[in-house]
Each structure stands twice: as C-alpha cells, then as structure tokens.
XYZ file of N, CA and C in Angstrom:
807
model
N -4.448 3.626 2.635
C -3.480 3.078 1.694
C -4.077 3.092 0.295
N -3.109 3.497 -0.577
C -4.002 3.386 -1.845
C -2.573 2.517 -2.850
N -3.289 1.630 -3.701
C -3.014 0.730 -3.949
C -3.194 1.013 -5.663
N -2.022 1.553 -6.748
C -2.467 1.034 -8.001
C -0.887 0.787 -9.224
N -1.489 0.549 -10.859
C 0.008 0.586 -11.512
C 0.576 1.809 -11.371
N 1.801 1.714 -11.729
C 2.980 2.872 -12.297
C 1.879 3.893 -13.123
N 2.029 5.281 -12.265
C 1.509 6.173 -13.759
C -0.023 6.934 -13.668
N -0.314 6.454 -12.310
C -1.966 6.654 -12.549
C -1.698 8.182 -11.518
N -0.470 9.289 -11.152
C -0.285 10.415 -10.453
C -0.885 10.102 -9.181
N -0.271 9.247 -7.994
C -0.207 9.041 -6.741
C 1.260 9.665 -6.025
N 2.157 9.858 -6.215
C 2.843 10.969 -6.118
C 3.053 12.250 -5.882
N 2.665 12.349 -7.488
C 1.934 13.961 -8.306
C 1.503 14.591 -7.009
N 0.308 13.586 -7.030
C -1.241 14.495 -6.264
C -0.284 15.077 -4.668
N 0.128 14.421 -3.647
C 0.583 14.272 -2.757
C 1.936 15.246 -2.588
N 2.698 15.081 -3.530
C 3.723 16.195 -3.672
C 3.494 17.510 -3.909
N 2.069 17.514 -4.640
C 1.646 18.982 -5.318
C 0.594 19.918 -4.506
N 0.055 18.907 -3.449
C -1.384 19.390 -2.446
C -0.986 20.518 -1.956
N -0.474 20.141 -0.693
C 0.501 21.268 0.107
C 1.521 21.194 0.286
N 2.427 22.197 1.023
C 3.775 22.147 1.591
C 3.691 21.348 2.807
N 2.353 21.395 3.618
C 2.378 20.810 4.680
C 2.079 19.283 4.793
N 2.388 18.481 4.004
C 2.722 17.478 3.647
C 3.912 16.867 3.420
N 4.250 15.672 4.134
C 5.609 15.371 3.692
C 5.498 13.589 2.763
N 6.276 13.797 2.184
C 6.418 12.476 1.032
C 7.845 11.844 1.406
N 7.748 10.411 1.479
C 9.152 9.250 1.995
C 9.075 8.520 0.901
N 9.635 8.777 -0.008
C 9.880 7.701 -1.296
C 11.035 6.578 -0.915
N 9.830 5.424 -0.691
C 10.350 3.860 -0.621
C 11.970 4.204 0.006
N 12.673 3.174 -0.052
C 13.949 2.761 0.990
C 14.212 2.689 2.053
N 14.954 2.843 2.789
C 14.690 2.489 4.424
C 14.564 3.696 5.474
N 13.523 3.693 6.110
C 12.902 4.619 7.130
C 13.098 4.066 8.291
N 13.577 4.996 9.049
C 14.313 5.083 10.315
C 13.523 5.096 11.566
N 13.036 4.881 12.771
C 12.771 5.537 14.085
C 12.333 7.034 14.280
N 13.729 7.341 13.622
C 14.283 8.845 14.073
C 13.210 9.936 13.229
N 13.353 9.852 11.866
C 12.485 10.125 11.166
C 10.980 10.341 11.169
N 10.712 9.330 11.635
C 9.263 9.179 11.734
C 8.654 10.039 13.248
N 9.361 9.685 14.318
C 9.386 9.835 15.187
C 9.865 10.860 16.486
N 10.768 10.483 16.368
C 11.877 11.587 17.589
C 13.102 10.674 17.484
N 14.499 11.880 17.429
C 15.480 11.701 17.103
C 16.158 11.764 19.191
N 16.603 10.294 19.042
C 16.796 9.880 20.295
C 18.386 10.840 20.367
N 19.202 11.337 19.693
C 20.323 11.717 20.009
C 20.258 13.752 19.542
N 19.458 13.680 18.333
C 19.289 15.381 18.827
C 17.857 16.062 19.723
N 17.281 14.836 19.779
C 15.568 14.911 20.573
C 14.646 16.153 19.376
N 15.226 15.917 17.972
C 14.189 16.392 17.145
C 12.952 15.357 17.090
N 11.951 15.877 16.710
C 10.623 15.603 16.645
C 10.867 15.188 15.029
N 9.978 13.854 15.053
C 9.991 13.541 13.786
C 8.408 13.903 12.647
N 8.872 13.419 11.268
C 7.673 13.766 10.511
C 6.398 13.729 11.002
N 5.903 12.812 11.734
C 4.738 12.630 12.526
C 3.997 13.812 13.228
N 5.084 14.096 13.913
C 4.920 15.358 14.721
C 4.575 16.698 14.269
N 5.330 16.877 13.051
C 5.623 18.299 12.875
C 5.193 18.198 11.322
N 4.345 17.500 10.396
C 3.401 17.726 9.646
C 1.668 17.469 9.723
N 1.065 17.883 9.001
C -0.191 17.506 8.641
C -0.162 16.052 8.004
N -0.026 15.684 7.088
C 0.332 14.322 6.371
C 1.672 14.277 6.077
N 2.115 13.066 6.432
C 2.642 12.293 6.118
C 3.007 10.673 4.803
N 3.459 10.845 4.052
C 3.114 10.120 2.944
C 4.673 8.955 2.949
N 4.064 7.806 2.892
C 5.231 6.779 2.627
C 4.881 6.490 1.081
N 5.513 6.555 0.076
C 5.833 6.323 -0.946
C 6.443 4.985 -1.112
N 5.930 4.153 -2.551
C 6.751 3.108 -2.701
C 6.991 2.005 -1.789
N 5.962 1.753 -0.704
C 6.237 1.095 0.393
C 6.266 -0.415 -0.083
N 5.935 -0.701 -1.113
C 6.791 -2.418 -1.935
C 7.960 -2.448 -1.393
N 8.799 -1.019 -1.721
C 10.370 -1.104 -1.709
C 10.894 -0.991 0.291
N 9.915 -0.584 0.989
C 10.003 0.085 1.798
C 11.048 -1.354 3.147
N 11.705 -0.528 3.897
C 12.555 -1.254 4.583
C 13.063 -0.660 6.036
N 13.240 -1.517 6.932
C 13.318 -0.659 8.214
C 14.838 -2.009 8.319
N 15.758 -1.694 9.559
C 16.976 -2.373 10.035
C 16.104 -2.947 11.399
N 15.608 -2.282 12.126
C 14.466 -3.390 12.984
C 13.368 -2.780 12.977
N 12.676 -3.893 12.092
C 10.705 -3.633 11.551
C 10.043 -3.282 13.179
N 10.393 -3.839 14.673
C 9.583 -3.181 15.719
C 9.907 -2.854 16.222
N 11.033 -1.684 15.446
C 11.244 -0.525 16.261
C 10.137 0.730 15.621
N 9.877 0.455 14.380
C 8.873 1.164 13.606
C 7.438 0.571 14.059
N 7.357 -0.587 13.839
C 5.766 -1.010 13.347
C 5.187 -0.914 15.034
N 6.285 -1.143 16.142
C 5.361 -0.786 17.258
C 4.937 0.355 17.569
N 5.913 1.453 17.501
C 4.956 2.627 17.785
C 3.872 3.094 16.711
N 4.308 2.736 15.201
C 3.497 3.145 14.191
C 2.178 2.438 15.034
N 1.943 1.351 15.255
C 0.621 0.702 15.698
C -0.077 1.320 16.754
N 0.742 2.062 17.457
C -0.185 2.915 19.042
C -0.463 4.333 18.530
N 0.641 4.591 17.253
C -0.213 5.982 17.133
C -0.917 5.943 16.017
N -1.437 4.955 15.101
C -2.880 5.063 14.491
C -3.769 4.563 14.951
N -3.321 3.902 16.524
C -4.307 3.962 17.522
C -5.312 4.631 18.327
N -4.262 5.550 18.813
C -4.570 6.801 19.326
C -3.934 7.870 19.193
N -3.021 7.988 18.192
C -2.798 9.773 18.315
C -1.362 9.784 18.624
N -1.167 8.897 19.588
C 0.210 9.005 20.059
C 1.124 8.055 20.073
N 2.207 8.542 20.402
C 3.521 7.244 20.403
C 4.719 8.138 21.649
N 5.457 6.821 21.662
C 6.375 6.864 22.336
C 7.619 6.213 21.566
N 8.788 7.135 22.005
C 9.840 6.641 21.206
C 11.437 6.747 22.125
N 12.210 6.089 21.781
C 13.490 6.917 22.983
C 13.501 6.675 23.927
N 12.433 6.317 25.045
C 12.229 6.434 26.006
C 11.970 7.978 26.479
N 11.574 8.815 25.665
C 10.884 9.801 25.695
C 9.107 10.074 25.929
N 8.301 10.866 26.138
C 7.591 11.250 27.117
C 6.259 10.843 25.844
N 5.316 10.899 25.724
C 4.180 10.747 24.699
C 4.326 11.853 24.068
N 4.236 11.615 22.759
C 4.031 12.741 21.651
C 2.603 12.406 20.984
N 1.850 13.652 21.219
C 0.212 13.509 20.155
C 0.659 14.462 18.809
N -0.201 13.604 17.856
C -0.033 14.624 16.481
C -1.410 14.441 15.889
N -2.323 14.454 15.362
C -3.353 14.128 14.471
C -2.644 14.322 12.769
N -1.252 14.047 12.852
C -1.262 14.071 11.315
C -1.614 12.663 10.549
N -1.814 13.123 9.434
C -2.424 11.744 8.450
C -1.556 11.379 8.552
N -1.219 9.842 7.954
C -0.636 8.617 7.231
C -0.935 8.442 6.048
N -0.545 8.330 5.001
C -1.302 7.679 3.835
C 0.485 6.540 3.201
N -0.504 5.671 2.658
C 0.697 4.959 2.368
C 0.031 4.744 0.728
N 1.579 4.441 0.123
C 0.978 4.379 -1.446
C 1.968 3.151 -2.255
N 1.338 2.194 -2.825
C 2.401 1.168 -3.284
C 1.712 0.718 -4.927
N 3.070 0.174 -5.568
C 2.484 -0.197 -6.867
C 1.513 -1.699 -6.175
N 0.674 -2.208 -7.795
C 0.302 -3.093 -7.344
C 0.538 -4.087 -8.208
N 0.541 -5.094 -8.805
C 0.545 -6.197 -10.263
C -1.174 -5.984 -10.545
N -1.365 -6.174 -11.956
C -2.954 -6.535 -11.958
C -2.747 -7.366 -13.510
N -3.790 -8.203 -13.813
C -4.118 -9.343 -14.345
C -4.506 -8.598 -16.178
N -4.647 -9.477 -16.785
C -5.308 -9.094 -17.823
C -6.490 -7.978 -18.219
N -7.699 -8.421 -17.271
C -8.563 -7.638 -16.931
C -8.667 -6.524 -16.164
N -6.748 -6.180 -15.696
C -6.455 -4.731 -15.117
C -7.131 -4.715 -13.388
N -6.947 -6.113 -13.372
C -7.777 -6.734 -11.621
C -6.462 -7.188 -11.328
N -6.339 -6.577 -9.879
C -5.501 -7.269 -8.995
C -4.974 -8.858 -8.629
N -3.926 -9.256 -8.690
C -3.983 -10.689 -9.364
C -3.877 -11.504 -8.037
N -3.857 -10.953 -7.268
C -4.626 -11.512 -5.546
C -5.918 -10.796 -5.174
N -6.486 -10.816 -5.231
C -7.587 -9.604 -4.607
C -8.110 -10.180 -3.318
N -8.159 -10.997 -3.058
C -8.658 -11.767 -1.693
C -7.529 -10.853 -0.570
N -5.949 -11.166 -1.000
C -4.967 -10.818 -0.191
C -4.028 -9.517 -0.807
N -4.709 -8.145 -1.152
C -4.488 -7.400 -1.526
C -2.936 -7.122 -1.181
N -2.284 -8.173 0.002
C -0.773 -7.686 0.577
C 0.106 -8.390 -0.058
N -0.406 -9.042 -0.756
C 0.689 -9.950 -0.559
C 1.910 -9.752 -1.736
N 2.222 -9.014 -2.552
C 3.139 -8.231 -2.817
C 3.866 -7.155 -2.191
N 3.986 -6.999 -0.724
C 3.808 -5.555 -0.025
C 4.900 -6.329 1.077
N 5.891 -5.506 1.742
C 6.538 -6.311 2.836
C 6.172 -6.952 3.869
N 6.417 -8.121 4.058
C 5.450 -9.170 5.288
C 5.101 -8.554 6.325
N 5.453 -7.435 6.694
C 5.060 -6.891 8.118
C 3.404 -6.265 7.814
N 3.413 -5.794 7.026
C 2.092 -5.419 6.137
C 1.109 -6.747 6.395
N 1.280 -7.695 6.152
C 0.425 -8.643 6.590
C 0.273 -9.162 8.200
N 1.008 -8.588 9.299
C 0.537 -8.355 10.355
C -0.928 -8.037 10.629
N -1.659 -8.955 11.318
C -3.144 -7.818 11.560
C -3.579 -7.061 12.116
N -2.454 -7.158 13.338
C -3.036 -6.226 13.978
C -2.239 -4.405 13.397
N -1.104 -4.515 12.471
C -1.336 -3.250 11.841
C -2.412 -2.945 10.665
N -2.397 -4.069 10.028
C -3.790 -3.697 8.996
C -4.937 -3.338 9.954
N -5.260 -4.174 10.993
C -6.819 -3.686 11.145
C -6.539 -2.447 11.502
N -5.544 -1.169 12.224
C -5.319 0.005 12.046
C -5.916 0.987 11.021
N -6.083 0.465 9.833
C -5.466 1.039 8.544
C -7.455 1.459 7.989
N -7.281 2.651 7.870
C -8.595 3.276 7.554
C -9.543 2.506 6.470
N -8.667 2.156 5.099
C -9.398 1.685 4.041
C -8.095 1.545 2.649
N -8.636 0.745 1.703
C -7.532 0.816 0.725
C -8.460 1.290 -0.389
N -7.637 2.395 -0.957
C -8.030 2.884 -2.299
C -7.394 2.451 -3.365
N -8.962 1.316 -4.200
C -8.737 1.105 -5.300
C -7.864 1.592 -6.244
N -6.705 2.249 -6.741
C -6.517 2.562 -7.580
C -6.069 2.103 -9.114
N -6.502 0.861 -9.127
C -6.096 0.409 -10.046
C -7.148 0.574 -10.896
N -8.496 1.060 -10.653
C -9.681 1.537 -11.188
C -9.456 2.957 -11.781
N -7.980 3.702 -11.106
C -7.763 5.277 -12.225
C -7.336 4.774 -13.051
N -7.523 5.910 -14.117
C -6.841 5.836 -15.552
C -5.416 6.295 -15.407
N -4.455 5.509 -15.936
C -2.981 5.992 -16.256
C -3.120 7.349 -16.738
N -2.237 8.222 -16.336
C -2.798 9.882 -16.456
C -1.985 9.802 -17.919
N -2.906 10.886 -18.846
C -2.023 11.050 -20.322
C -3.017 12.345 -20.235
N -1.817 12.836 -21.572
C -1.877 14.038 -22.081
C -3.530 15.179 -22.023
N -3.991 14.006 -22.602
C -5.687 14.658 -22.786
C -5.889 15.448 -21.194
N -6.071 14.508 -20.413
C -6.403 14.918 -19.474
C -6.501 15.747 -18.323
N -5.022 16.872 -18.963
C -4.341 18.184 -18.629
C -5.579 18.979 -18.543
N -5.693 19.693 -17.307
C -6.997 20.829 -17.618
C -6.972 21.947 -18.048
N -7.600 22.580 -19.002
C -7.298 23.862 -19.807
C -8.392 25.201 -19.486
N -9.173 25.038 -18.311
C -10.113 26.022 -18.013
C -9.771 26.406 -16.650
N -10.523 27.494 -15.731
C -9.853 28.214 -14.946
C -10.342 27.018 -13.933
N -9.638 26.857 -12.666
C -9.750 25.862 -11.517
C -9.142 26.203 -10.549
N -8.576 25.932 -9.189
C -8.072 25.816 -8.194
C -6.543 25.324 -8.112
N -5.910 26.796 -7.833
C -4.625 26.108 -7.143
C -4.504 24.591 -6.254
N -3.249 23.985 -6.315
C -3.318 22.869 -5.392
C -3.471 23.339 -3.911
N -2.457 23.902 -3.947
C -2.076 24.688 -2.567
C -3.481 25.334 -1.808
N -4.079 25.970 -2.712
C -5.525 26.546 -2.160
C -6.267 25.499 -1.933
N -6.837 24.607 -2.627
C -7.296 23.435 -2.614
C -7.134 22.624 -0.652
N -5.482 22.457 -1.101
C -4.864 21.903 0.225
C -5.022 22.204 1.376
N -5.449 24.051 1.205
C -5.601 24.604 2.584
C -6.855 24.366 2.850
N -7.476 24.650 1.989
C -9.570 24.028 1.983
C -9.546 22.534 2.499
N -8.740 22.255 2.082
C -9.141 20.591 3.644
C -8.458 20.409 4.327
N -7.581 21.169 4.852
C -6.935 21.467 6.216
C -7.846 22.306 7.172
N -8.156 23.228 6.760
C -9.283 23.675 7.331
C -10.679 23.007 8.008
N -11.100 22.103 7.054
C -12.082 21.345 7.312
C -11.715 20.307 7.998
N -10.824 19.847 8.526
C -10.346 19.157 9.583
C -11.105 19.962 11.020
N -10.655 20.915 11.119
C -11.050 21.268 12.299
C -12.811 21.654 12.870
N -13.761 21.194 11.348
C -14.892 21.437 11.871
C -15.872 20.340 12.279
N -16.275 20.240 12.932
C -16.860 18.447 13.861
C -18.247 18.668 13.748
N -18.550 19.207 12.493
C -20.127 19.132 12.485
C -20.194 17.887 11.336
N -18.939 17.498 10.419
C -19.181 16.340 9.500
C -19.371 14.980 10.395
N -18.376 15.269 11.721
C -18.371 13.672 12.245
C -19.916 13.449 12.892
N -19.585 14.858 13.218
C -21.364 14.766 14.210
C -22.941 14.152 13.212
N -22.322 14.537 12.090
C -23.820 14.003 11.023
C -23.371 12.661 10.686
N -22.127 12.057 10.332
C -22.342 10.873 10.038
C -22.332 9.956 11.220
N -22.128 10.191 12.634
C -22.325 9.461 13.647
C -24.213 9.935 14.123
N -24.543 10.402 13.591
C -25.871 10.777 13.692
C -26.877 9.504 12.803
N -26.181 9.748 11.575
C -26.954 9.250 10.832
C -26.256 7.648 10.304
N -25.697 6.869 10.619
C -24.976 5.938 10.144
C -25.185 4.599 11.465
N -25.681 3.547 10.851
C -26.463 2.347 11.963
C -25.377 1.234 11.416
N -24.736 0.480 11.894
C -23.925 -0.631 12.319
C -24.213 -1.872 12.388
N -24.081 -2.882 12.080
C -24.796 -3.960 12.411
C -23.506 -4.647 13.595
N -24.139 -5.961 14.100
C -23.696 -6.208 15.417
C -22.153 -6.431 14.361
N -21.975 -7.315 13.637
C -20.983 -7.962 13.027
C -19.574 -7.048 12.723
N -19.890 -5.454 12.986
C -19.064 -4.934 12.638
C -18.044 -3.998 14.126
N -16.719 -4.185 13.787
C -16.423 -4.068 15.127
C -15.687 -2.611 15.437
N -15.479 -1.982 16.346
C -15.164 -0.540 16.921
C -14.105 0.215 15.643
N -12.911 -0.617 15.243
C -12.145 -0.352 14.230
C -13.074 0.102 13.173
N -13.744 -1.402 12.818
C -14.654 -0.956 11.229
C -15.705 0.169 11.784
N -15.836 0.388 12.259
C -16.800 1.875 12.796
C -15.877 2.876 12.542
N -15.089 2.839 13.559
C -13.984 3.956 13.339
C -13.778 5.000 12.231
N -12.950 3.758 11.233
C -12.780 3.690 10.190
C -13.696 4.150 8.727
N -14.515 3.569 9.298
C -16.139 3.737 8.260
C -16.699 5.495 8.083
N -16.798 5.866 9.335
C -17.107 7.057 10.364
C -16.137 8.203 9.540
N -14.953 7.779 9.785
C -13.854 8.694 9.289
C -14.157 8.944 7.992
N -14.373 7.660 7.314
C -13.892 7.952 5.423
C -15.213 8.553 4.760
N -16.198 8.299 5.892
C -17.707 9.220 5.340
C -17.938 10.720 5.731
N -17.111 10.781 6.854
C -16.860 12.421 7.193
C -15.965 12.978 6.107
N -14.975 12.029 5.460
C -14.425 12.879 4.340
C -14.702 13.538 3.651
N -15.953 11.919 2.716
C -16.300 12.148 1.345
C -17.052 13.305 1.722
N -17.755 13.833 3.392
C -18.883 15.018 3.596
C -18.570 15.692 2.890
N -17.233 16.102 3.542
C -16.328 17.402 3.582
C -16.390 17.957 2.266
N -15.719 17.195 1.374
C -14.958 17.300 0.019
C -17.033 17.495 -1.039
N -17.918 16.496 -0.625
C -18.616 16.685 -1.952
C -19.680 17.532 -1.131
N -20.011 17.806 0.033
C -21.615 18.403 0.952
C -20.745 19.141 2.039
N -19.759 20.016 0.994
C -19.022 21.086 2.669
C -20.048 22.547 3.183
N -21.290 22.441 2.574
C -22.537 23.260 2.849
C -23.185 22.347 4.217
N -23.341 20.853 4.169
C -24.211 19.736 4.638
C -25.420 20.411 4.120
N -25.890 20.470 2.894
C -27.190 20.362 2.473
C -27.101 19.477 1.500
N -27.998 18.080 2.069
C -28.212 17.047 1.335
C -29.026 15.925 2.113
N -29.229 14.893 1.709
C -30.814 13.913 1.563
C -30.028 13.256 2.394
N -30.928 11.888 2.965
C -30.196 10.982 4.121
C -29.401 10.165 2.337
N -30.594 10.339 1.503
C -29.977 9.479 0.293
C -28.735 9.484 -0.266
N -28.755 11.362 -0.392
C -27.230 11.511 -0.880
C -26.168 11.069 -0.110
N -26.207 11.117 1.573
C -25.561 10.779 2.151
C -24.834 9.046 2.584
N -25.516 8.461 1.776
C -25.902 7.340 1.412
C -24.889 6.230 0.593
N -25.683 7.062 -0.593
C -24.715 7.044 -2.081
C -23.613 7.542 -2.003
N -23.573 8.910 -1.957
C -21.753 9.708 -2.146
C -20.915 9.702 -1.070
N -21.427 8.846 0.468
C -20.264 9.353 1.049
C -19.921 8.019 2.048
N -21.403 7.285 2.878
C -21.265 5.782 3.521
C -20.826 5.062 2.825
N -21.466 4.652 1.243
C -21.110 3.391 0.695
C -19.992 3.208 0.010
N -19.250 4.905 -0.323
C -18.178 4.548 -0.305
C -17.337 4.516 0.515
N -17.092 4.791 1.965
C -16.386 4.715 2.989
C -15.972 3.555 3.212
N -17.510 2.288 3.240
C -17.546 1.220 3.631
C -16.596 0.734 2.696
N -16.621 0.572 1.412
C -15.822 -0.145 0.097
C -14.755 0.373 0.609
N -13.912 1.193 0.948
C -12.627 1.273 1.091
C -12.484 0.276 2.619
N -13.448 0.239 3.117
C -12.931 -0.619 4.913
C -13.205 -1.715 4.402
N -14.099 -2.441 3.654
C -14.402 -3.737 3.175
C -13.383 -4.515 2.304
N -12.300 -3.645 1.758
C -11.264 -4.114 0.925
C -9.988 -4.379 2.649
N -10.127 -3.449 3.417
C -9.222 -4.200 4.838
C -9.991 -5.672 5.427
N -11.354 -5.553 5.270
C -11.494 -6.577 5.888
C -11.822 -7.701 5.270
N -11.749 -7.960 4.307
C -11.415 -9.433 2.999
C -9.504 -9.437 3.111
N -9.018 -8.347 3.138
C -7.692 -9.014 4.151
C -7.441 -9.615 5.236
N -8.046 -9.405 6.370
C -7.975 -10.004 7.433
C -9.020 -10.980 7.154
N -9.740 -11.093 7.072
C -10.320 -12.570 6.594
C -10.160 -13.225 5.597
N -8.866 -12.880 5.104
C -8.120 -14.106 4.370
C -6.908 -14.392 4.833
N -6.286 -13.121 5.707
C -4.850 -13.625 6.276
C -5.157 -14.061 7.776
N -6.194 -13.834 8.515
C -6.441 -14.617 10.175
C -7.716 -15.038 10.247
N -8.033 -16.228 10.675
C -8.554 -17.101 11.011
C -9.565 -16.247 12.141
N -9.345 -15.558 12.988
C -9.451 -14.800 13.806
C -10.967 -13.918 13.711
N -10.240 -13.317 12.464
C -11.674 -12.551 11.894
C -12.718 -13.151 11.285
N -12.643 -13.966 10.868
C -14.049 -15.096 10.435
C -14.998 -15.127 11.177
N -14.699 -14.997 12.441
C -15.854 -15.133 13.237
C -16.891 -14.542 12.982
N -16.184 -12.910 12.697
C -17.321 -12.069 12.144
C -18.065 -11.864 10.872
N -17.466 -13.059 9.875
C -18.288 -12.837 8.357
C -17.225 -11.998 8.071
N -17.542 -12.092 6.352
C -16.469 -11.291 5.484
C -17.101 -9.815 5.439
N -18.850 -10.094 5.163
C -19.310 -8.351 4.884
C -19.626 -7.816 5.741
N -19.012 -6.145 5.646
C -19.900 -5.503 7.036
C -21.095 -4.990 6.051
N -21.642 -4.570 7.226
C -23.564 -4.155 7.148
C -23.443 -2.900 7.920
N -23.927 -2.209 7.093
C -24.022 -0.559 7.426
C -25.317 0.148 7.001
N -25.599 1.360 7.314
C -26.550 1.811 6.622
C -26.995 3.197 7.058
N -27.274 4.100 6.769
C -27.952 5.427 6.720
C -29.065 5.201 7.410
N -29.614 6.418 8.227
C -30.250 6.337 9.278
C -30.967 7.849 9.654
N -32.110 7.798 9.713
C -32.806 9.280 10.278
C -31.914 9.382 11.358
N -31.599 11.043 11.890
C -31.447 11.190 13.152
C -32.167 10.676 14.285
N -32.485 10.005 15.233
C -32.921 9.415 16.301
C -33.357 11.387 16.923
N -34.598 11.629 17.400
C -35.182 12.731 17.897
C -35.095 12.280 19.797
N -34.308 12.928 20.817
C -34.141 12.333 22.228
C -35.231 13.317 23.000
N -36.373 12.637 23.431
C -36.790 13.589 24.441
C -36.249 14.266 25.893
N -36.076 15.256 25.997
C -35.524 16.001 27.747
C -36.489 15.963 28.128
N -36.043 15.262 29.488
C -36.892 15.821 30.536
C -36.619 16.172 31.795
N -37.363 16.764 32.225
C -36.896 17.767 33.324
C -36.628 17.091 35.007
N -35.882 17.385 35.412
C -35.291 16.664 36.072
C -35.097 17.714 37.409
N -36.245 17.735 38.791
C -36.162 18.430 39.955
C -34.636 17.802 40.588
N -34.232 18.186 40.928
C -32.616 17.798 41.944
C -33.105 18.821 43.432
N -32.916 18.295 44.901
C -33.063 18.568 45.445
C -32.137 18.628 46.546
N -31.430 19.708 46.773
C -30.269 19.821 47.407
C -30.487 19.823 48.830
C-alpha cells in the first residue's frame, strides 16, 4: 500500500508501467471483478493480470464488504481464492493499493501511530492488514513539477515493466535474502514473509547482477524492507491489543551465509 498527498504521480507510475497491469480508480468494486463472474464464469482481474492496482481506496466501496474482504484475505494468503462457489483459482498477481493521505504542517501524517484511520473501516480489520506486505511512505515524494521531466536518453516504461516481470520468475533473489537475513524471536511468519519479499525486490531492481557486500545488502535492500513492514506493524499495535505481546519493533538483520557440512550417509538395502 502506498500512502501519500494529491500529485506526488501514484497513478502516473502504475498506468504508464505496463499494459499488464490493471488500475480500479476508487468507487465501488464488485466480487465479479476482482474475482470470477458468478453468471458469465469470467475470471476476474486477479486472475488474468500481473498487477492489479486499487486506486483511491479512501473513496473505495463494496455493497457487501465480505463478499470482497473474505476472499481478498485467503488470496494474499496464499495465492488463491474461491468465489461463486466455484473451484480454487491461483494467480501470483500483485495487489498494490494506493490512497490519498492528510499530513500536518510538517508534511507528517497527522495520525502516524494509525496510518488507517482515514481509509474505510474495513482497512482497520487486522487480520487484513497483517496480510499487507508494507506501506510506502509517500508522503516523503516530492509533488511532481515541471523541473523534474527527464530530458536525457532513458528507458521506456513498458521496457522497464517487462524487466521486472521477468525478474519475478528468477528465485535466486529470494534464495539470497532467505540466506542471508536472521529474525529475531519477536517477529512473526507474516513479518518474515513480508520482510523477505520487499528485500528480494529492492535485490532485483538495485543488485539484478547479485554482486554486492552482506553490507550493501543491508543498507539498500533489508532495512528498507523492514521500514515498509514496521509502518504495518505500529498499526496493529495501535489498532489490537493482540499484537503487543510482541513489542512494537521488529529486529532483523543481515547475516553470513551459514556453510552446512554433507555427510555421507551408507543406506543399506
């Protein structure tokens, strides 16, 4: 989820990446849509894109919130949902959700403890937030203006778009940051999950060679993973009681590969 004012190109970016992306600007989203269409048995956005983008979700509105928010919750669970009374559908497409936010004088969020609470009450459910990968700051971009148009040679979007579609399918990023990335007890399977995911990103996008230090890996890609999961979990430990147990901060950290000795093993049939 990324979170900022009017103006800072959260849209833009998302409309302009790929074709294989779809964008839901705010108003009311359906079952059918999202999902599978119980009366023509079309397959919905879920299914049949790469990302998926809810737009405007301040404004956002369903006619019954669990007919959406339950399956939405099993398939950023696992992959899949059920809808209709139809059969399991798997997709690995993204989610990203994008909403304005209010911010204060100092251009700070004027809840920051409860980053939701401008956002429709179902949003403050926990058990769909703890789902939810990480929230991106955006109230930290700059409102996009003129200057900032680029005037030297660069990358199509579209090319761009296909360069990390691609890199989806290679599992040597997850394999290094589950290699190298140590947990403390306090942090739980979600915040792993989650953590895991948003550091295989940053791999992708800044070390798509993987030549780099446990340091760099460190700096440019764990600690920010964690800051985007650490902004979900100062939500839930301000909206449930529940999560306290575990402390507000998680504890993470970069890690040599662990070296496993083989050994040989007679079997005697």
């Amino acid at each position: 989820m990324e979170l900022a004012p009017k103006g800072t190109g959260k849209s833009f970016f998302f409309e302009n990446i790929s074709s294989k992306v779809s964008l839901i600007s705010g108003g009311k989203v359906t079952p059918a849509q999202l999902f599978i269409n119980g009366r023509t048995k079309e397959v919905g956005l879920l299914g049949r894109h790469e990302v998926v983008v809810l737009d405007e979700v301040q404004s956002l509105t369903f006619d019954n919130p669990e007919e959406v928010i339950g399956p939405l919750k099993n398939y950023l669970a696992s992959g899949r949902y059920n809808c209709s009374g139809f059969a399991d559908i798997s997709s690995d497409c993204g989610l990203v959700m994008l909403a304005n936010i209010e911010l204060d004088e100092q251009l700070q969020p004027r809840n920051e403890d409860n980053l939701m609470a401008n956002l429709p009450k179902f949003f403050t459910e926990t058990a769909l937030l703890d789902r939810l990968s990480g929230i991106i700051p955006g109230w930290k971009i700059p409102k996009f203006q003129r200057e900032m148009v680029a005037s030297q040679v660069g990358l199509k979007m579209d090319f761009f778009g296909e360069a990390l579609l691609s890199l989806r399918q290679d599992n040597r990023f997850i394999s290094y940051v589950q290699q190298h990335t140590h947990f403390e007890k306090n942090v739980t399977i979600r915040d792993q999950n989650a953590i895991l995911k948003s550091a295989s990103g940053f791999l992708k996008i800044l070390y798509p060679h993987l030549e780099l230090t446990l340091m760099d890996y460190e700096d440019d890609c764990l600690k920010p993973a964690c800051k985007l999961r650490q902004a979900i979990r100062n939500s839930l430990y301000y909206l449930d009681d529940e999560f306290r147990q575990l402390g507000r901060e998680i504890h993470v950290e970069a890690k040599q590969q662990s070296i496993s000795t083989t050994k040989n093993i007679l079997v005697v049939w």
